[in-house]
Coordinates of C-alpha atoms and ligand atoms in Angstrom, one line a residue:
X1 CA 0.0 0.0 0.0
X2 CA 1.3 3.5 -1.0
X3 CA 0.9 6.7 1.0
X4 CA 0.6 10.2 -0.4
X5 CA 0.6 13.2 1.8
X6 CA -2.2 15.6 1.1
X7 CA -4.8 17.8 2.7
X8 CA -8.5 17.8 3.1
X9 CA -10.0 19.7 0.2
X10 CA -13.2 20.7 2.1
X11 CA -12.4 23.8 4.1
X12 CA -9.9 26.6 4.6
X13 CA -8.2 24.8 7.6
X14 CA -6.4 22.7 5.2
X15 CA -6.0 19.7 7.7
X16 CA -3.2 17.3 6.6
X17 CA -3.7 13.6 6.0
X18 CA -2.1 10.7 4.1
X19 CA -4.1 9.1 1.4
X20 CA -3.7 5.3 1.4
X21 CA -3.5 3.9 -2.1
X22 CA -3.8 0.3 -3.3
X23 CA -3.9 -0.8 -6.9
X24 CA -4.4 2.8 -8.0
X25 CA -7.4 3.3 -5.8
X26 CA -7.5 5.4 -2.6
X27 CA -8.7 3.0 0.1
X28 CA -8.6 5.1 3.2
X29 CA -7.0 7.9 5.2
X30 CA -4.0 7.9 7.7
X31 CA -4.0 10.6 10.3
X32 CA -1.0 12.8 10.3
X33 CA -0.2 13.6 14.0
X34 CA 2.8 15.8 13.1
X35 CA 0.6 18.1 11.0
X36 CA -0.7 21.3 12.8
X37 CA -4.2 19.7 12.9
X38 CA -2.6 17.0 15.1
X39 CA -4.1 14.3 13.0
X40 CA -7.7 15.4 13.7
X41 CA -10.2 15.4 10.9
X42 CA -13.9 16.1 10.8
X43 CA -16.3 13.7 9.0
X44 CA -15.8 15.6 5.8
X45 CA -12.0 15.0 6.0
X46 CA -12.4 11.4 6.8
X47 CA -14.4 10.6 3.7
X48 CA -12.8 13.3 1.3
X49 CA -11.3 10.7 -1.0
X50 CA -14.7 9.4 -2.1
X51 CA -15.2 12.6 -4.2
X52 CA -12.1 11.8 -6.4
X53 CA -13.3 8.3 -7.3
X54 CA -16.9 9.0 -7.8
X55 CA -18.3 7.4 -10.9
X56 CA -20.3 10.6 -11.9
X57 CA -17.2 12.5 -12.7
X58 CA -16.9 14.2 -16.1
X59 CA -14.8 11.8 -18.0
X60 CA -13.8 13.6 -21.2
X61 CA -14.3 16.9 -23.1
X62 CA -17.8 17.6 -24.2
X63 CA -19.1 19.8 -26.9
X64 CA -22.7 21.0 -27.2
X65 CA -24.6 19.4 -30.0
X66 CA -28.4 20.2 -30.3
X67 CA -29.9 19.8 -26.7
X68 CA -27.1 17.6 -25.6
X69 CA -23.4 16.9 -25.7
X70 CA -21.0 14.8 -27.8
X71 CA -17.7 13.4 -26.7
X72 CA -14.6 15.3 -28.0
X73 CA -10.8 15.0 -27.8
X74 CA -8.8 17.6 -26.0
X75 CA -7.3 18.8 -29.3
X76 CA -10.7 19.3 -30.8
X77 CA -12.2 21.0 -27.7
X78 CA -9.3 23.4 -27.1
X79 CA -9.0 24.3 -30.8
X80 CA -12.8 25.2 -30.9
X81 CA -12.4 27.2 -27.7
X82 CA -9.3 29.0 -29.1
X83 CA -11.0 30.0 -32.2
X84 CA -14.2 31.1 -30.7
X85 CA -12.3 33.3 -28.0
X86 CA -10.2 34.9 -30.8
X87 CA -13.4 35.6 -32.8
X88 CA -15.2 37.1 -30.0
X89 CA -12.2 39.2 -28.9
X90 CA -11.7 40.7 -32.4
X91 CA -15.4 41.2 -32.9
X92 CA -16.6 42.7 -29.5
X93 CA -13.2 43.5 -27.7
X94 CA -11.3 41.8 -25.0
X95 CA -13.5 43.1 -22.3
X96 CA -16.5 41.1 -23.6
X97 CA -14.8 38.1 -22.1
X98 CA -14.9 37.2 -18.5
X99 CA -13.3 34.5 -16.3
X100 CA -14.6 33.1 -13.0
X101 CA -11.9 31.3 -11.2
X102 CA -12.3 28.7 -8.5
X103 CA -11.6 29.0 -4.8
X104 CA -11.0 25.3 -4.6
X105 CA -8.3 24.6 -7.3
X106 CA -4.5 24.8 -6.5
X107 CA -2.5 27.9 -6.3
X108 CA -0.8 26.9 -9.6
X109 CA -4.2 26.5 -11.3
X110 CA -5.3 29.9 -10.1
X111 CA -2.0 31.6 -11.1
X112 CA -2.0 30.2 -14.6
X113 CA -5.7 31.0 -15.0
X114 CA -5.4 34.7 -14.2
X115 CA -2.3 35.0 -16.3
X116 CA -4.2 33.5 -19.1
X117 CA -7.0 35.9 -18.6
X118 CA -4.9 39.0 -18.4
X119 CA -2.1 38.1 -20.7
X120 CA -3.7 36.2 -23.5
X121 CA -7.4 37.2 -23.4
X122 CA -6.3 40.7 -22.3
X123 CA -9.4 41.0 -20.1
X124 CA -9.3 42.5 -16.6
X125 CA -12.6 40.6 -16.0
X126 CA -11.5 37.8 -13.6
X127 CA -12.9 37.2 -10.2
X128 CA -13.6 34.2 -7.9
X129 CA -16.4 33.3 -5.5
X130 CA -14.5 34.7 -2.6
X131 CA -16.1 37.9 -3.9
X132 CA -19.5 36.7 -2.6
X133 CA -18.4 36.0 0.9
X134 CA -15.0 37.7 1.4
X135 CA -15.1 41.1 -0.4
X136 CA -15.2 43.3 2.7
X137 CA -12.5 41.1 4.4
X138 CA -10.3 41.3 1.5
X139 CA -10.7 45.0 1.1
X140 CA -10.4 46.0 4.7
X141 CA -7.6 43.6 5.7
X142 CA -5.5 44.4 2.5
X143 CA -6.0 48.1 3.2
X144 CA -5.2 47.8 6.8
X145 CA -2.7 44.9 7.2
X146 CA -1.4 44.6 3.6
X147 CA -2.6 40.9 3.6
X148 CA -6.0 39.2 4.2
X149 CA -5.1 36.1 6.3
X150 CA -4.7 35.4 10.0
X151 CA -2.1 37.2 11.9
X152 CA -1.3 34.2 14.0
X153 CA -1.0 30.5 13.8
X154 CA -4.1 28.4 14.5
X155 CA -2.3 26.7 17.3
X156 CA -1.7 30.1 19.0
X157 CA -5.4 30.0 19.8
X158 CA -4.7 27.7 22.8
X159 CA -2.7 30.4 24.5
X160 CA -5.7 32.7 24.5
X161 CA -7.3 34.0 27.7
X162 CA -10.1 35.6 25.8
X163 CA -11.7 34.6 22.4
X164 CA -14.1 36.8 20.8
X165 CA -16.0 35.3 17.8
X166 CA -18.1 37.6 15.7
X167 CA -20.5 36.1 13.1
X168 CA -18.6 32.8 13.2
X169 CA -19.7 29.4 14.2
X170 CA -16.4 27.3 14.1
X171 CA -17.5 24.7 16.6
X172 CA -19.9 23.5 13.7
X173 CA -18.3 24.7 10.6
X174 CA -14.6 24.0 11.4
X175 CA -14.6 21.4 14.1
X176 CA -10.8 20.8 14.1
X177 CA -10.3 24.4 15.0
X178 CA -13.0 24.2 17.7
X179 CA -10.7 21.7 19.5
X180 CA -8.2 24.5 20.2
X181 CA -10.9 26.9 21.2
X182 CA -12.3 24.4 23.7
X183 CA -8.9 23.6 25.0
X184 CA -8.2 27.3 25.6
X185 CA -11.6 27.4 27.4
X186 CA -10.8 24.5 29.6
X187 CA -7.5 26.5 30.6
X188 CA -9.7 29.4 31.7
X189 CA -10.1 31.5 28.6
X190 CA -13.4 33.5 28.3
X191 CA -15.2 32.8 25.0
X192 CA -17.6 35.4 23.8
X193 CA -19.8 35.0 20.8
X194 CA -21.6 37.7 18.9
X195 CA -24.2 36.1 16.7
X196 CA -28.0 36.6 16.2
X197 CA -28.4 32.8 16.3
X198 CA -27.9 30.3 19.0
X199 CA -25.5 27.7 17.7
X200 CA -23.1 25.1 19.0
X201 CA -20.5 27.9 19.3
X202 CA -22.8 29.9 21.5
X203 CA -23.6 26.9 23.7
X204 CA -19.9 26.6 24.4
X205 CA -19.5 30.4 25.1
X206 CA -19.3 32.2 28.4
X207 CA -21.1 35.3 27.0
X208 CA -23.5 35.3 24.0
X209 CA -24.2 38.8 22.7
X210 CA -27.3 38.0 20.7
X211 CA -27.2 40.9 18.4
X212 CA -30.1 41.9 16.0
X213 CA -29.2 40.9 12.5
X214 CA -27.3 43.8 10.8
X215 CA -26.3 45.7 14.0
X216 CA -22.8 44.2 14.5
X217 CA -21.3 47.5 13.7
X218 CA -23.1 49.4 16.5
X219 CA -22.3 46.5 18.9
X220 CA -18.6 46.5 18.1
X221 CA -18.5 50.3 18.3
X222 CA -20.2 50.2 21.8
X223 CA -17.5 47.6 23.0
X224 CA -14.8 50.0 21.7
X225 CA -16.6 52.9 23.5
X226 CA -16.4 51.1 26.8
X227 CA -12.7 50.3 26.4
X228 CA -11.9 54.0 25.5
X229 CA -14.2 55.6 28.0
X230 CA -12.6 53.4 30.7
X231 CA -9.2 54.4 29.4
X232 CA -8.2 50.7 29.1
X233 CA -6.9 50.9 25.5
X234 CA -3.1 49.8 24.9
X235 CA -0.5 52.4 25.2
X236 CA 0.4 52.4 21.4
X237 CA -3.2 52.1 20.1
X238 CA -3.6 55.8 19.5
X239 CA -0.4 55.8 17.5
X240 CA -2.0 53.4 14.9
X241 CA -2.9 55.2 11.6
X242 CA -6.6 55.8 11.4
X243 CA -7.3 54.8 14.9
X244 CA -8.2 58.2 16.2
X245 CA -10.8 58.7 13.6
X246 CA -12.7 55.6 14.6
X247 CA -12.1 56.4 18.3
X248 CA -13.8 59.7 17.8
X249 CA -16.7 58.1 16.1
X250 CA -17.0 55.5 19.0
X251 CA -17.8 58.4 21.4
X252 CA -21.3 58.4 19.9
X253 CA -21.9 54.6 20.7
X254 CA -22.5 54.2 24.3
X255 CA -23.8 50.6 25.1
X256 CA -26.9 52.3 26.6
X257 CA -27.4 54.5 23.6
X258 CA -27.4 51.7 21.1
X259 CA -29.1 49.0 23.4
X260 CA -32.3 49.3 21.5
X261 CA -30.7 49.0 18.1
X262 CA -28.5 46.0 18.9
X263 CA -30.8 44.2 21.1
X264 CA -27.9 43.4 23.6
X265 CA -28.1 44.8 27.1
X266 CA -25.7 47.6 28.0
X267 CA -24.6 45.6 31.1
X268 CA -23.6 42.5 29.1
X269 CA -21.7 44.7 26.5
X270 CA -19.8 46.3 29.4
X271 CA -19.0 43.0 30.8
X272 CA -17.7 41.6 27.6
X273 CA -15.8 44.8 26.8
X274 CA -14.1 45.1 30.2
X275 CA -13.0 41.5 30.2
X276 CA -11.7 41.8 26.6
X277 CA -9.7 45.0 27.7
X278 CA -8.2 43.4 30.8
X279 CA -7.2 40.2 28.9
X280 CA -3.5 39.5 28.2
X281 CA -3.8 37.4 25.2
X282 CA -7.0 38.3 23.3
X283 CA -7.9 36.6 20.0
X284 CA -10.6 37.6 17.7
X285 CA -12.3 35.3 15.0
X286 CA -14.7 36.6 12.5
X287 CA -16.6 35.2 9.6
X288 CA -19.4 35.9 7.0
X289 CA -21.9 36.7 9.8
X290 CA -19.9 40.0 10.2
X291 CA -18.9 40.8 6.7
X292 CA -21.8 39.5 4.5
X293 CA -24.2 42.1 5.5
X294 CA -24.9 45.7 4.5
X295 CA -22.1 47.8 6.2
X296 CA -20.0 44.6 6.5
X297 CA -16.8 46.6 5.6
X298 CA -17.5 49.2 8.2
X299 CA -18.2 46.6 10.9
X300 CA -14.9 44.9 10.0
X301 CA -13.1 48.3 10.3
X302 CA -14.8 48.8 13.7
X303 CA -13.6 45.3 14.8
X304 CA -10.1 46.1 13.7
X305 CA -10.1 49.3 15.8
X306 CA -11.3 47.3 18.8
X307 CA -8.6 44.7 18.1
X308 CA -6.0 47.5 18.1
X309 CA -7.3 49.0 21.3
X310 CA -7.1 45.7 23.2
X311 CA -3.7 44.6 21.8
X312 CA -4.8 41.7 19.5
X313 CA -2.1 42.4 17.1
X314 CA 0.6 42.7 19.7
X315 CA -0.3 39.8 22.1
X316 CA -3.0 37.7 20.5
X317 CA -4.3 37.2 17.1
X318 CA -6.9 37.9 14.5
X319 CA -8.4 35.0 12.4
X320 CA -10.7 35.6 9.5
X321 CA -12.5 32.3 9.0
X322 CA -13.1 31.6 5.3
X323 CA -14.9 28.6 3.9
X324 CA -13.5 27.0 0.7
X325 CA -10.2 25.2 0.8
X326 CA -8.2 27.6 -1.5
X327 CA -10.2 30.8 -1.2
X328 CA -7.1 32.3 0.3
X329 CA -4.7 31.1 -2.5
X330 CA -7.2 32.1 -5.2
X331 CA -7.2 35.7 -4.0
X332 CA -3.3 35.6 -3.4
X333 CA -2.8 34.5 -7.0
X334 CA -4.7 37.3 -8.4
X335 CA -8.0 35.8 -9.4
X336 CA -9.7 39.1 -8.4
X337 CA -11.1 42.0 -10.3
X338 CA -9.2 44.5 -8.3
X339 CA -5.8 42.8 -7.6
X340 CA -3.2 40.9 -9.5
X341 CA -1.0 38.1 -8.1
X342 CA 0.4 39.1 -4.7
X343 CA -2.2 42.0 -4.3
X344 CA -0.5 44.0 -7.0
X345 CA -2.4 46.8 -8.8
X346 CA -4.1 46.0 -12.0
X347 CA -6.7 47.4 -14.3
X348 CA -9.9 47.0 -12.4
X349 CA -12.2 44.5 -14.0
X350 CA -15.8 43.3 -13.5
X351 CA -16.5 41.6 -10.2
X352 CA -18.4 38.2 -10.1
X353 CA -21.8 39.9 -9.8
X354 CA -20.9 42.4 -12.5
X355 CA -19.8 39.6 -14.9
X356 CA -23.2 38.0 -14.5
X357 CA -25.0 41.4 -15.0
X358 CA -23.0 42.2 -18.1
X359 CA -23.8 38.8 -19.5
X360 CA -27.5 39.4 -18.7
X361 CA -27.2 42.7 -20.5
X362 CA -25.7 41.0 -23.5
X363 CA -22.5 42.9 -23.1
X364 CA -20.3 40.0 -22.0
X365 CA -20.1 37.5 -24.9
X366 CA -17.8 34.8 -23.6
X367 CA -17.3 33.3 -20.0
X368 CA -14.9 30.8 -18.7
X369 CA -16.0 29.2 -15.4
X370 CA -13.6 27.0 -13.4
X371 CA -14.8 24.8 -10.5
X372 CA -17.8 26.8 -9.7
X373 CA -21.5 26.5 -10.2
X374 CA -23.0 30.0 -10.6
X375 CA -26.3 28.7 -11.9
X376 CA -26.9 27.0 -8.5
X377 CA -24.7 28.9 -6.1
X378 CA -25.4 32.6 -6.8
X379 CA -28.5 34.5 -5.7
X380 CA -31.4 34.8 -8.3
X381 CA -30.6 31.6 -10.1
X382 CA -33.1 32.6 -12.7
X383 CA -31.3 35.7 -13.7
X384 CA -28.0 33.7 -13.6
X385 CA -29.3 31.1 -15.9
X386 CA -30.8 33.7 -18.4
X387 CA -27.4 35.5 -18.4
X388 CA -25.3 32.4 -19.0
X389 CA -27.8 31.3 -21.8
X390 CA -27.2 34.6 -23.7
X391 CA -23.5 34.0 -23.9
X392 CA -22.0 33.2 -27.4
X393 CA -19.4 31.0 -25.6
X394 CA -19.6 29.4 -22.2
X395 CA -16.7 27.1 -21.2
X396 CA -17.0 25.2 -17.9
X397 CA -14.1 23.4 -16.3
X398 CA -15.1 21.1 -13.5
X399 CA -14.9 17.7 -12.0
X400 CA -18.8 17.0 -11.9
X401 CA -21.7 17.9 -14.2
X402 CA -23.7 20.7 -12.7
X403 CA -26.5 23.2 -13.5
X404 CA -23.8 25.4 -15.1
X405 CA -22.2 22.7 -17.3
X406 CA -25.7 22.0 -18.6
X407 CA -25.6 25.5 -20.1
X408 CA -22.0 25.3 -21.4
X409 CA -21.0 25.2 -25.1
X410 CA -17.8 23.2 -24.1
X411 CA -17.2 21.3 -20.9
X412 CA -13.6 20.2 -19.9
X413 CA -12.8 17.6 -17.2
X414 CA -10.6 18.8 -14.4
X415 CA -8.5 16.6 -12.2
X416 CA -9.6 16.3 -8.6
X417 CA -7.0 17.4 -5.9
X418 CA -5.8 13.8 -5.4
X419 CA -4.7 13.4 -9.0
X420 CA -2.0 16.0 -9.4
X421 CA 0.6 17.9 -7.5
X422 CA 0.1 21.4 -6.3
X423 CA -0.1 23.8 -3.4
X424 CA -3.0 25.3 -1.4
X425 CA -3.0 28.2 1.1
X426 CA -5.1 27.8 4.3
X427 CA -6.4 30.7 6.5
X428 CA -3.1 31.1 8.3
X429 CA -1.4 31.8 4.9
X430 CA 0.3 28.3 5.2
X431 CA 1.1 27.0 1.7
X432 CA 0.8 23.3 1.7
X433 CA 1.8 20.8 -0.8
X434 CA -0.4 18.0 -1.9
X435 CA 0.9 14.9 -3.8
X436 CA -0.4 12.9 -6.7
X437 CA -2.1 9.8 -5.1
X438 CA -3.9 8.4 -8.1
X439 CA -4.1 8.8 -11.9
X440 CA -6.5 11.4 -13.4
X441 CA -10.0 10.2 -13.9
X442 CA -10.2 9.2 -17.5
X443 CA -9.1 12.1 -19.6
X444 CA -9.1 14.8 -16.8
X445 CA -6.3 17.3 -16.6
X446 CA -5.0 19.9 -14.1
X447 CA -6.5 23.3 -14.7
X448 CA -2.9 24.8 -15.1
X449 CA -2.2 22.4 -17.8
X450 CA -5.5 23.1 -19.6
X451 CA -4.9 26.9 -19.8
X452 CA -1.2 26.5 -20.6
X453 CA -2.2 24.4 -23.5
X454 CA -5.0 26.8 -24.6
X455 CA -2.6 29.8 -24.4
X456 CA -0.1 27.9 -26.6
X457 CA -2.7 27.0 -29.1
X458 CA -3.7 30.8 -29.2
X459 CA -0.1 31.7 -29.9
X460 CA 0.9 33.0 -26.5
X461 CA 4.4 32.6 -25.1
X462 CA 5.3 32.2 -21.5
X463 CA 3.2 29.2 -20.8
X464 CA 5.7 26.5 -21.6
X465 CA 5.7 24.9 -18.0
X466 CA 7.2 21.5 -17.8
X467 CA 5.6 20.8 -14.3
X468 CA 3.7 22.5 -11.6
X469 CA 7.1 23.4 -10.0
X470 CA 7.8 25.8 -12.9
X471 CA 4.4 27.5 -12.1
X472 CA 5.1 27.6 -8.4
X473 CA 8.5 29.2 -9.0
X474 CA 7.1 31.8 -11.2
Ligands
SF4_1 S1 -12.1 20.9 9.6 FE1 -12.0 21.5 7.4 S2 -10.0 20.9 6.5 FE2 -10.3 19.9 8.5 S3 -11.0 17.8 8.0 FE3 -12.8 19.2 8.4 S4 -13.4 20.0 6.5 FE4 -11.4 19.1 6.2

C-alpha cells in the first residue's frame, strides 16, 4: 500500500492527511499527527477521497450538440475554444470576455488561469467566488494589514485568555479548529460570541451577545466605546494610523445609547468589553456573519479598531474564517477583479456579480468558469441562468456535471486534488503541498495544464511549463 501526503479539500483549515492507495485506488486515510491539525479530521475530511473516485465525474471533453453533448478529444475542444475566443475578442473587444476562477483549485491552477485571462485574453474581468463572501474582508484587511489572512498560527489560539467570535460558528463549521478553542476554554479562557443565532458555538460560550441581524457595527463600536471611556486601551493604540478617527466616532456609541438597536443589554456589552480590555492574550475570530451584511466593511473596520485598542495584534491574534479550501490562494494568486498576483495593482475588472450582470445585458459574450456552479450557487438563479444562456461561448471546467455545465458550449474535465501535485493556502497563509495519489479520472487534466495548452494554441508565449514546480517558482 502506498501513502501520499495531502490535505483535506473541504475547508480553509487545510487539515493534513495521508491518502492510502492500493492498486491505483484510494482505500482510506491515515492521520498525520505531526501536522498542525494534530491528526484530527472532521467527518468531511475522513471521507474526502470518495469525491475523487466518484463514478459521476466528467470523463472527457464535451461539446454541445443540439440539446445534448457529444464526446470530444482535448485537441478538438481546445481548438474550438481558441478559435471562438479569438473571434469574440476581435469582434467585440477583450472586455467582452470574463473568467470566473475557483476557490478550490490549486495555487498553480489559479495563477495560470489569471495569467491566461490578463495576458492572453487581455481582459481584466476575472474574479472568484471569494467575492461573494469575502469582499469586505479582502478590502479591509489588505488596506489595513497589507494581507488578508490570519495574523497568528491556529495553534496560538490555545494560548488565548479571551476569544471573541463575531458572526462565526467554528464549533460547527470547522470542528478541528474548535478543539483549540475548547482547550483554551478548559484552561480558563473566556469565550464570547456575537451572533444573532444560537449555535453550537454559543452553547460553548461564556457570554453570548445576541445582536439583532445587521447591527454588529453598532455593537462592536459600543464595545470600543467602553474600552476607550474606561481608558483601558493599549498604550500604542492611538499611534496606529486611522485609529483616532474611529475612536472619535466611538464616542457616539455608548452601550446604553445603542441598546435598542443592537438588542444586547448594555450591562452585557460592558462586561464583555471590560473582560476583553483586561485580557492579556486576546484573540478575535470573525466570519461571514460579520462581513456578509450591509455595512460589512464598516463593521470589520470597527472590529479592527477594537482589536488595536485591546492589543490583539501585539499579544493575541486575528483570524478571518473563510470557507472553501483555497479561497485564500485564489485571492493571493490574483484571481480578483481588483488585484493581480500578490495583491499588485491591475486594471480594475468586473466583479463576479458584474460579470453576470454584463452577460444578462448581452455585453459579455464569452465566459470561462472553473470549479464553480454559478447557476446554483449565486442568488437569483433565474437571472444567472438567463445571463449564461445569452453567452456566445460558455466554457466550464469542472470535475462533476452541474447546473452550469448544462448551459455550457464546451465542458472540460478537471483533475481532482488527489490526481496532481500542487499547493493550497489555508487561512493562516500556510502554503501546503499535496501529492499525486492516483491517476487522473479518464481524460481529466489539471487546470493549469488546460490553460497553458490553450494559451499555446492561441499563440501566446510564457506558458511552456514542464511541471507544476515551474508555475510555483514563477
Ligand atoms: S476541519 Fe475542514 S480541512 Fe479539517 S477535516 Fe474538516 S473539512 Fe477538512
